Amino acid sequence: MATRLGLGLPQMRQYSIGKDVPDVARAAEDIGYDSLWVFERALFPEPATQGLYGIDGLPWPDEYRSVAEPLVTLTLAAAATRRAELGTSVLIAPLHLPFQLAKALASLDAAAGGRVLAGLGTGWSLDEYAAAGVRPFEERGAVLDEIIDVCRAVWGPDPVAHDGPLTKIAPAEVGPKPARPIPILLAAGNRRAWRRLVDRADGWLPVSAGAERVAADWRRLRELAEERGRTEPIRTVLRVNTTRLPKPYEGADRRPFQGSVDQIVQDLVEHAAIGLDEILIDLQGTARDAAELTDVAAEVFEKARAAGV
C-alpha cells in the first residue's frame, strides 16, 4: 500500500495568502495529495533573545519573519477543497486559550465535513510564550494536558462541563460539534511526551532527523505503547522540511531532504520504508511563488509515486 502524501500550504511572506492558499490547496488535491498542512510560528524576535529550537547561537531562518496564522490558513484551504484532510503540524497549543481553540477546531471540522487533524505541540520559543500570555513556558506540559481535556469535552456530547486550572465550563451546550471525533496527534520527542501520546492521543507527528533516527524512535514508541497496554493503533505523519536546490548537493554533509528534487525523492523512498502512515512534504520555503510551489509539488508527487512511495 502506498504511503499517504501530504503537502505544506503556503504561509510565508513570498505568498499572497488570500489567493495562493486556495489555489495551491485546489492544485494539490488535483495532483493527488491526501492532506494539506500548516505550521505555527507566531513571531520573529528582533534581535533574537534565544536561538532556533532554544539552541544558543543557532539563527532563526529568514522564512520565519512572516508566517500566516495556521487556522485562518486551513479555513481558506477547507473552502477550496473537498477531499484532502486538513492538519496542523504543529499548532503550538499552549499559545492558545483552551476553550477558544477547541471551539475553533470544532467549527472548522464541521465546516470541512470531518477532515481536520489536530496536530499539537508545546513549542520552544520563550518570546512566543511571553507574547501569547496564556501561561509561562515552564507550565507548557500541564497546559497541553488541559487543552486535550477541554477539546475532548467540547467535542463530546452536551452538556459540556470542565473544571481545570485554566478553563472552567459550567454545564452548557457548545456547538457546532465536529463532524466526527477529531484525531489529536502530538509532536512528541522524548519519553515523557511519548507517555502522554500513548495514554491520551491518537497519533504521532515526528520531524525527520534522518531515517535511522525516525525508525529508532518509532520502535521505542511502539515498545512503550505495548508496555502501557495500548491496543489502539498510533497514526503516524512524518514532517519533512525540504531545502530544494537547483542542482544536486554534492557535499558529504548533506542533510536529509536537502538538494535536488531527485535527491528529495530518494530520501522519501528511504523514509517510506520505515512503514509510517503518511509523509508531509513542506516545499514552500525555497519556492519563489505559488506557481513554482505547485509545479515542484507536482514533480515531487509524480516521481515519488513512480519510485514506489
mmCIF file of C-alpha atoms in Angstrom:
data_model
loop_
_atom_site.group_PDB
_atom_site.id
_atom_site.type_symbol
_atom_site.label_atom_id
_atom_site.label_comp_id
_atom_site.label_asym_id
_atom_site.label_seq_id
_atom_site.Cartn_x
_atom_site.Cartn_y
_atom_site.Cartn_z
ATOM 1 C CA MET A 1 0.000 0.000 0.000
ATOM 2 C CA ALA A 2 1.376 3.417 -0.979
ATOM 3 C CA THR A 3 2.359 5.864 1.738
ATOM 4 C CA ARG A 4 -0.078 8.728 2.041
ATOM 5 C CA LEU A 5 1.450 12.057 0.996
ATOM 6 C CA GLY A 6 0.613 15.498 2.349
ATOM 7 C CA LEU A 7 1.718 18.983 1.303
ATOM 8 C CA GLY A 8 2.540 22.050 3.367
ATOM 9 C CA LEU A 9 0.391 25.037 2.419
ATOM 10 C CA PRO A 10 1.954 28.428 1.549
ATOM 11 C CA GLN A 11 2.149 30.574 4.702
ATOM 12 C CA MET A 12 5.376 32.541 4.272
ATOM 13 C CA ARG A 13 5.866 36.130 3.208
ATOM 14 C CA GLN A 14 6.522 35.459 -0.512
ATOM 15 C CA TYR A 15 2.919 34.290 -0.886
ATOM 16 C CA SER A 16 -0.359 36.164 -1.259
ATOM 17 C CA ILE A 17 -2.282 34.293 1.415
ATOM 18 C CA GLY A 18 -5.836 35.058 0.268
ATOM 19 C CA LYS A 19 -5.193 33.937 -3.311
ATOM 20 C CA ASP A 20 -2.331 31.467 -3.052
ATOM 21 C CA VAL A 21 -3.647 29.264 -0.235
ATOM 22 C CA PRO A 22 -6.896 28.333 -2.060
ATOM 23 C CA ASP A 23 -5.075 27.984 -5.388
ATOM 24 C CA VAL A 24 -2.345 25.711 -4.011
ATOM 25 C CA ALA A 25 -4.859 23.712 -1.953
ATOM 26 C CA ARG A 26 -7.022 23.018 -5.029
ATOM 27 C CA ALA A 27 -3.998 22.165 -7.146
ATOM 28 C CA ALA A 28 -2.564 19.809 -4.502
ATOM 29 C CA GLU A 29 -5.859 17.965 -4.241
ATOM 30 C CA ASP A 30 -5.997 17.625 -8.030
ATOM 31 C CA ILE A 31 -2.401 16.360 -8.128
ATOM 32 C CA GLY A 32 -3.370 13.626 -5.679
ATOM 33 C CA TYR A 33 -2.078 14.760 -2.291
ATOM 34 C CA ASP A 34 -4.029 13.178 0.551
ATOM 35 C CA SER A 35 -3.706 16.028 3.028
ATOM 36 C CA LEU A 36 -2.822 19.700 3.434
ATOM 37 C CA TRP A 37 -0.877 21.050 6.398
ATOM 38 C CA VAL A 38 0.028 24.233 8.239
ATOM 39 C CA PHE A 39 2.565 25.070 10.927
ATOM 40 C CA GLU A 40 2.702 27.809 13.545
ATOM 41 C CA ARG A 41 5.320 30.491 14.019
ATOM 42 C CA ALA A 42 3.806 33.396 15.922
ATOM 43 C CA LEU A 43 6.599 35.963 15.675
ATOM 44 C CA PHE A 44 10.239 36.632 14.778
ATOM 45 C CA PRO A 45 12.155 38.268 17.645
ATOM 46 C CA GLU A 46 14.485 41.041 16.528
ATOM 47 C CA PRO A 47 17.070 40.826 17.918
ATOM 48 C CA ALA A 48 16.640 37.166 18.809
ATOM 49 C CA THR A 49 16.821 36.569 22.551
ATOM 50 C CA GLN A 50 17.009 32.811 22.000
ATOM 51 C CA GLY A 51 18.415 30.606 19.259
ATOM 52 C CA LEU A 52 16.330 28.448 16.961
ATOM 53 C CA TYR A 53 14.830 25.484 18.868
ATOM 54 C CA GLY A 54 16.284 27.065 22.011
ATOM 55 C CA ILE A 55 19.853 26.280 20.868
ATOM 56 C CA ASP A 56 22.275 29.084 21.695
ATOM 57 C CA GLY A 57 23.679 30.800 18.628
ATOM 58 C CA LEU A 58 21.516 28.976 16.086
ATOM 59 C CA PRO A 59 19.888 31.673 13.909
ATOM 60 C CA TRP A 60 16.212 31.712 13.056
ATOM 61 C CA PRO A 61 15.608 31.155 9.321
ATOM 62 C CA ASP A 62 14.566 34.232 7.404
ATOM 63 C CA GLU A 63 11.389 32.453 6.265
ATOM 64 C CA TYR A 64 10.018 32.747 9.814
ATOM 65 C CA ARG A 65 9.778 36.540 9.608
ATOM 66 C CA SER A 66 6.180 36.306 8.421
ATOM 67 C CA VAL A 67 4.041 33.174 8.809
ATOM 68 C CA ALA A 68 0.264 33.287 8.342
ATOM 69 C CA GLU A 69 -1.921 32.178 11.259
ATOM 70 C CA PRO A 70 -2.481 28.422 10.881
ATOM 71 C CA LEU A 71 -6.234 28.076 11.459
ATOM 72 C CA VAL A 72 -7.018 31.014 9.170
ATOM 73 C CA THR A 73 -4.864 29.335 6.520
ATOM 74 C CA LEU A 74 -6.635 25.991 6.972
ATOM 75 C CA THR A 75 -10.023 27.687 6.730
ATOM 76 C CA LEU A 76 -9.069 29.113 3.335
ATOM 77 C CA ALA A 77 -7.949 25.641 2.234
ATOM 78 C CA ALA A 78 -11.105 23.990 3.571
ATOM 79 C CA ALA A 79 -13.323 26.252 1.496
ATOM 80 C CA ALA A 80 -11.344 25.439 -1.659
ATOM 81 C CA THR A 81 -11.190 21.633 -1.348
ATOM 82 C CA ARG A 82 -13.482 18.647 -0.956
ATOM 83 C CA ARG A 83 -11.390 15.574 -0.190
ATOM 84 C CA ALA A 84 -7.991 16.327 1.361
ATOM 85 C CA GLU A 85 -7.561 16.158 5.116
ATOM 86 C CA LEU A 86 -6.539 19.392 6.843
ATOM 87 C CA GLY A 87 -3.861 19.160 9.507
ATOM 88 C CA THR A 88 -1.706 21.244 11.817
ATOM 89 C CA SER A 89 1.933 20.198 12.130
ATOM 90 C CA VAL A 90 2.101 21.649 14.541
ATOM 91 C CA LEU A 91 -0.140 24.037 16.379
ATOM 92 C CA ILE A 92 1.725 25.317 19.452
ATOM 93 C CA ALA A 93 -1.183 24.541 21.706
ATOM 94 C CA PRO A 94 -0.158 26.408 24.900
ATOM 95 C CA LEU A 95 -0.121 29.702 22.962
ATOM 96 C CA HIS A 96 -3.921 29.371 22.747
ATOM 97 C CA LEU A 97 -6.707 29.535 25.305
ATOM 98 C CA PRO A 98 -8.125 26.015 25.618
ATOM 99 C CA PHE A 99 -11.841 26.697 25.154
ATOM 100 C CA GLN A 100 -11.380 29.036 22.191
ATOM 101 C CA LEU A 101 -9.029 26.602 20.478
ATOM 102 C CA ALA A 102 -11.397 23.668 20.983
ATOM 103 C CA LYS A 103 -14.317 25.691 19.614
ATOM 104 C CA ALA A 104 -12.337 26.886 16.571
ATOM 105 C CA LEU A 105 -11.211 23.372 15.663
ATOM 106 C CA ALA A 106 -14.743 22.010 16.084
ATOM 107 C CA SER A 107 -16.188 24.741 13.851
ATOM 108 C CA LEU A 108 -13.541 24.149 11.189
ATOM 109 C CA ASP A 109 -14.167 20.403 11.192
ATOM 110 C CA ALA A 110 -17.930 20.914 10.943
ATOM 111 C CA ALA A 111 -17.432 23.289 8.006
ATOM 112 C CA ALA A 112 -14.975 20.946 6.272
ATOM 113 C CA GLY A 113 -17.095 17.837 6.650
ATOM 114 C CA GLY A 114 -14.857 15.959 9.066
ATOM 115 C CA ARG A 115 -11.385 16.494 7.594
ATOM 116 C CA VAL A 116 -9.426 18.180 10.413
ATOM 117 C CA LEU A 117 -6.392 16.633 12.121
ATOM 118 C CA ALA A 118 -5.360 18.439 15.305
ATOM 119 C CA GLY A 119 -1.578 18.181 15.486
ATOM 120 C CA LEU A 120 -0.403 19.754 18.732
ATOM 121 C CA GLY A 121 2.971 20.524 20.287
ATOM 122 C CA THR A 122 4.456 22.656 23.037
ATOM 123 C CA GLY A 123 6.966 24.676 21.032
ATOM 124 C CA TRP A 124 10.235 26.123 22.278
ATOM 125 C CA SER A 125 10.186 29.926 21.830
ATOM 126 C CA LEU A 126 10.183 31.912 25.078
ATOM 127 C CA ASP A 127 9.264 35.040 23.109
ATOM 128 C CA GLU A 128 6.150 33.425 21.692
ATOM 129 C CA TYR A 129 5.039 32.314 25.149
ATOM 130 C CA ALA A 130 5.576 35.814 26.518
ATOM 131 C CA ALA A 131 3.571 37.359 23.672
ATOM 132 C CA ALA A 132 0.678 34.904 23.992
ATOM 133 C CA GLY A 133 0.438 35.459 27.728
ATOM 134 C CA VAL A 134 -1.547 32.290 28.460
ATOM 135 C CA ARG A 135 0.808 30.629 30.945
ATOM 136 C CA PRO A 136 4.597 30.601 31.447
ATOM 137 C CA PHE A 137 6.779 28.349 29.312
ATOM 138 C CA GLU A 138 7.585 26.194 32.337
ATOM 139 C CA GLU A 139 3.916 25.129 32.541
ATOM 140 C CA ARG A 140 3.621 24.081 28.907
ATOM 141 C CA GLY A 141 3.097 20.379 29.588
ATOM 142 C CA ALA A 142 0.294 20.995 32.075
ATOM 143 C CA VAL A 143 -1.351 23.457 29.673
ATOM 144 C CA LEU A 144 -1.220 20.920 26.832
ATOM 145 C CA ASP A 145 -2.845 18.325 29.089
ATOM 146 C CA GLU A 146 -5.695 20.693 29.908
ATOM 147 C CA ILE A 147 -6.131 21.638 26.253
ATOM 148 C CA ILE A 148 -6.568 17.960 25.392
ATOM 149 C CA ASP A 149 -9.132 17.607 28.207
ATOM 150 C CA VAL A 150 -11.061 20.695 27.092
ATOM 151 C CA CYS A 151 -11.046 19.611 23.448
ATOM 152 C CA ARG A 152 -12.402 16.177 24.305
ATOM 153 C CA ALA A 153 -15.122 17.776 26.423
ATOM 154 C CA VAL A 154 -16.139 20.477 23.915
ATOM 155 C CA TRP A 155 -16.153 18.000 21.022
ATOM 156 C CA GLY A 156 -18.218 15.495 23.012
ATOM 157 C CA PRO A 157 -21.886 15.362 23.940
ATOM 158 C CA ASP A 158 -23.740 18.175 25.669
ATOM 159 C CA PRO A 159 -23.893 19.287 28.359
ATOM 160 C CA VAL A 160 -20.183 20.157 28.301
ATOM 161 C CA ALA A 161 -18.514 20.718 31.660
ATOM 162 C CA HIS A 162 -14.896 21.189 32.729
ATOM 163 C CA ASP A 163 -13.201 22.444 35.871
ATOM 164 C CA GLY A 164 -9.464 22.987 35.448
ATOM 165 C CA PRO A 165 -6.749 25.494 36.339
ATOM 166 C CA LEU A 166 -7.189 27.476 33.100
ATOM 167 C CA THR A 167 -10.738 26.704 31.997
ATOM 168 C CA LYS A 168 -13.980 26.378 33.907
ATOM 169 C CA ILE A 169 -17.058 25.455 31.893
ATOM 170 C CA ALA A 170 -20.336 25.252 33.759
ATOM 171 C CA PRO A 171 -22.669 22.675 32.189
ATOM 172 C CA ALA A 172 -23.575 24.129 28.804
ATOM 173 C CA GLU A 173 -24.424 23.334 25.217
ATOM 174 C CA VAL A 174 -21.436 24.045 22.980
ATOM 175 C CA GLY A 175 -21.752 23.841 19.240
ATOM 176 C CA PRO A 176 -21.218 23.245 16.457
ATOM 177 C CA LYS A 177 -19.817 19.808 17.098
ATOM 178 C CA PRO A 178 -17.132 18.341 14.842
ATOM 179 C CA ALA A 179 -18.410 16.179 12.029
ATOM 180 C CA ARG A 180 -16.588 13.258 13.689
ATOM 181 C CA PRO A 181 -14.161 12.880 16.614
ATOM 182 C CA ILE A 182 -11.143 14.987 15.615
ATOM 183 C CA PRO A 183 -7.917 12.950 15.854
ATOM 184 C CA ILE A 184 -5.301 14.501 18.156
ATOM 185 C CA LEU A 185 -1.711 13.925 17.089
ATOM 186 C CA LEU A 186 1.248 15.027 19.199
ATOM 187 C CA ALA A 187 4.754 16.115 18.230
ATOM 188 C CA ALA A 188 6.399 14.053 20.948
ATOM 189 C CA GLY A 189 10.176 13.736 21.015
ATOM 190 C CA ASN A 190 11.096 12.318 24.424
ATOM 191 C CA ARG A 191 9.886 9.589 26.767
ATOM 192 C CA ARG A 192 7.678 11.864 28.892
ATOM 193 C CA ALA A 193 5.960 13.231 25.792
ATOM 194 C CA TRP A 194 5.641 9.715 24.379
ATOM 195 C CA ARG A 195 3.817 8.624 27.544
ATOM 196 C CA ARG A 196 1.322 11.444 27.058
ATOM 197 C CA LEU A 197 0.878 10.401 23.435
ATOM 198 C CA VAL A 198 0.396 6.720 24.233
ATOM 199 C CA ASP A 199 -2.085 7.448 27.026
ATOM 200 C CA ARG A 200 -4.023 10.376 25.578
ATOM 201 C CA ALA A 201 -3.592 10.935 21.837
ATOM 202 C CA ASP A 202 -4.430 9.304 18.529
ATOM 203 C CA GLY A 203 -1.167 9.757 16.683
ATOM 204 C CA TRP A 204 2.423 10.926 16.396
ATOM 205 C CA LEU A 205 3.942 13.793 14.382
ATOM 206 C CA PRO A 206 7.696 13.236 14.142
ATOM 207 C CA VAL A 207 10.025 15.533 12.193
ATOM 208 C CA SER A 208 12.723 13.887 10.131
ATOM 209 C CA ALA A 209 16.248 13.991 11.501
ATOM 210 C CA GLY A 210 17.263 11.094 9.258
ATOM 211 C CA ALA A 211 15.595 7.764 8.559
ATOM 212 C CA GLU A 212 17.606 5.830 11.150
ATOM 213 C CA ARG A 213 16.626 8.210 13.946
ATOM 214 C CA VAL A 214 12.940 8.211 12.962
ATOM 215 C CA ALA A 215 12.890 4.418 12.722
ATOM 216 C CA ALA A 216 14.536 4.049 16.142
ATOM 217 C CA ASP A 217 12.095 6.482 17.771
ATOM 218 C CA TRP A 218 9.135 4.723 16.154
ATOM 219 C CA ARG A 219 10.359 1.392 17.501
ATOM 220 C CA ARG A 220 10.756 2.831 21.022
ATOM 221 C CA LEU A 221 7.327 4.445 20.879
ATOM 222 C CA ARG A 222 5.690 1.145 19.912
ATOM 223 C CA GLU A 223 7.548 -0.620 22.713
ATOM 224 C CA LEU A 224 6.270 1.970 25.192
ATOM 225 C CA ALA A 225 2.715 1.550 23.881
ATOM 226 C CA GLU A 226 2.981 -2.198 24.449
ATOM 227 C CA GLU A 227 4.353 -1.639 27.972
ATOM 228 C CA ARG A 228 1.434 0.634 28.820
ATOM 229 C CA GLY A 229 -1.173 -1.719 27.397
ATOM 230 C CA ARG A 230 -2.290 0.378 24.460
ATOM 231 C CA THR A 231 -4.125 -1.653 21.847
ATOM 232 C CA GLU A 232 -5.340 1.136 19.526
ATOM 233 C CA PRO A 233 -3.074 1.837 16.542
ATOM 234 C CA ILE A 234 -0.973 5.008 16.598
ATOM 235 C CA ARG A 235 -1.416 7.072 13.465
ATOM 236 C CA THR A 236 1.886 8.466 12.159
ATOM 237 C CA VAL A 237 2.540 11.529 9.994
ATOM 238 C CA LEU A 238 6.191 12.376 9.349
ATOM 239 C CA ARG A 239 7.011 16.015 8.593
ATOM 240 C CA VAL A 240 9.897 16.582 6.177
ATOM 241 C CA ASN A 241 11.180 20.135 5.781
ATOM 242 C CA THR A 242 12.916 20.378 2.424
ATOM 243 C CA THR A 243 15.669 22.634 1.141
ATOM 244 C CA ARG A 244 15.333 22.352 -2.617
ATOM 245 C CA LEU A 245 18.364 23.315 -4.682
ATOM 246 C CA PRO A 246 18.602 23.824 -8.470
ATOM 247 C CA LYS A 247 21.220 21.068 -8.771
ATOM 248 C CA PRO A 248 22.236 18.051 -6.663
ATOM 249 C CA TYR A 249 24.002 18.745 -3.388
ATOM 250 C CA GLU A 250 27.421 17.138 -3.620
ATOM 251 C CA GLY A 251 28.767 17.717 -0.104
ATOM 252 C CA ALA A 252 29.311 14.867 2.324
ATOM 253 C CA ASP A 253 27.427 16.888 4.945
ATOM 254 C CA ARG A 254 24.127 16.852 3.026
ATOM 255 C CA ARG A 255 21.141 16.794 5.336
ATOM 256 C CA PRO A 256 18.057 14.668 4.597
ATOM 257 C CA PHE A 257 15.700 16.384 2.134
ATOM 258 C CA GLN A 258 18.341 18.886 1.047
ATOM 259 C CA GLY A 259 19.225 19.076 -2.640
ATOM 260 C CA SER A 260 17.573 18.485 -5.990
ATOM 261 C CA VAL A 261 14.071 17.105 -6.464
ATOM 262 C CA ASP A 262 15.577 13.715 -7.277
ATOM 263 C CA GLN A 263 17.557 13.732 -4.013
ATOM 264 C CA ILE A 264 14.426 14.700 -2.068
ATOM 265 C CA VAL A 265 12.557 11.807 -3.692
ATOM 266 C CA GLN A 266 15.396 9.403 -2.820
ATOM 267 C CA ASP A 267 15.040 10.481 0.811
ATOM 268 C CA LEU A 268 11.269 9.951 0.600
ATOM 269 C CA VAL A 269 11.866 6.387 -0.569
ATOM 270 C CA GLU A 270 14.207 5.749 2.369
ATOM 271 C CA HIS A 271 11.764 7.203 4.908
ATOM 272 C CA ALA A 272 8.729 5.442 3.397
ATOM 273 C CA ALA A 273 10.474 2.134 4.119
ATOM 274 C CA ILE A 274 10.073 2.819 7.860
ATOM 275 C CA GLY A 275 6.402 1.973 7.493
ATOM 276 C CA LEU A 276 4.791 5.187 8.725
ATOM 277 C CA ASP A 277 1.281 6.013 7.546
ATOM 278 C CA GLU A 278 1.946 9.360 5.912
ATOM 279 C CA ILE A 279 4.684 11.819 4.944
ATOM 280 C CA LEU A 280 4.038 15.556 4.959
ATOM 281 C CA ILE A 281 6.303 17.298 2.448
ATOM 282 C CA ASP A 282 6.898 21.015 3.081
ATOM 283 C CA LEU A 283 8.325 22.636 -0.072
ATOM 284 C CA GLN A 284 7.247 26.226 0.475
ATOM 285 C CA GLY A 285 10.454 27.699 1.916
ATOM 286 C CA THR A 286 12.548 27.548 -1.249
ATOM 287 C CA ALA A 287 9.781 28.267 -3.776
ATOM 288 C CA ARG A 288 9.683 31.788 -5.175
ATOM 289 C CA ASP A 289 5.899 31.907 -5.521
ATOM 290 C CA ALA A 290 2.771 29.788 -5.625
ATOM 291 C CA ALA A 291 3.248 28.800 -9.272
ATOM 292 C CA GLU A 292 6.689 27.367 -8.550
ATOM 293 C CA LEU A 293 5.448 25.668 -5.373
ATOM 294 C CA THR A 294 2.656 23.969 -7.344
ATOM 295 C CA ASP A 295 4.996 22.863 -10.135
ATOM 296 C CA VAL A 296 7.533 21.392 -7.712
ATOM 297 C CA ALA A 297 4.798 19.714 -5.669
ATOM 298 C CA ALA A 298 3.522 18.026 -8.828
ATOM 299 C CA GLU A 299 7.035 16.895 -9.823
ATOM 300 C CA VAL A 300 7.798 15.500 -6.360
ATOM 301 C CA PHE A 301 4.464 13.667 -6.201
ATOM 302 C CA GLU A 302 4.860 12.109 -9.660
ATOM 303 C CA LYS A 303 8.444 10.995 -9.038
ATOM 304 C CA ALA A 304 7.684 9.698 -5.555
ATOM 305 C CA ARG A 305 4.821 7.545 -6.800
ATOM 306 C CA ALA A 306 6.961 6.291 -9.695
ATOM 307 C CA ALA A 307 9.634 5.334 -7.140
ATOM 308 C CA GLY A 308 7.149 3.309 -5.144
ATOM 309 C CA VAL A 309 6.419 5.737 -2.307
#
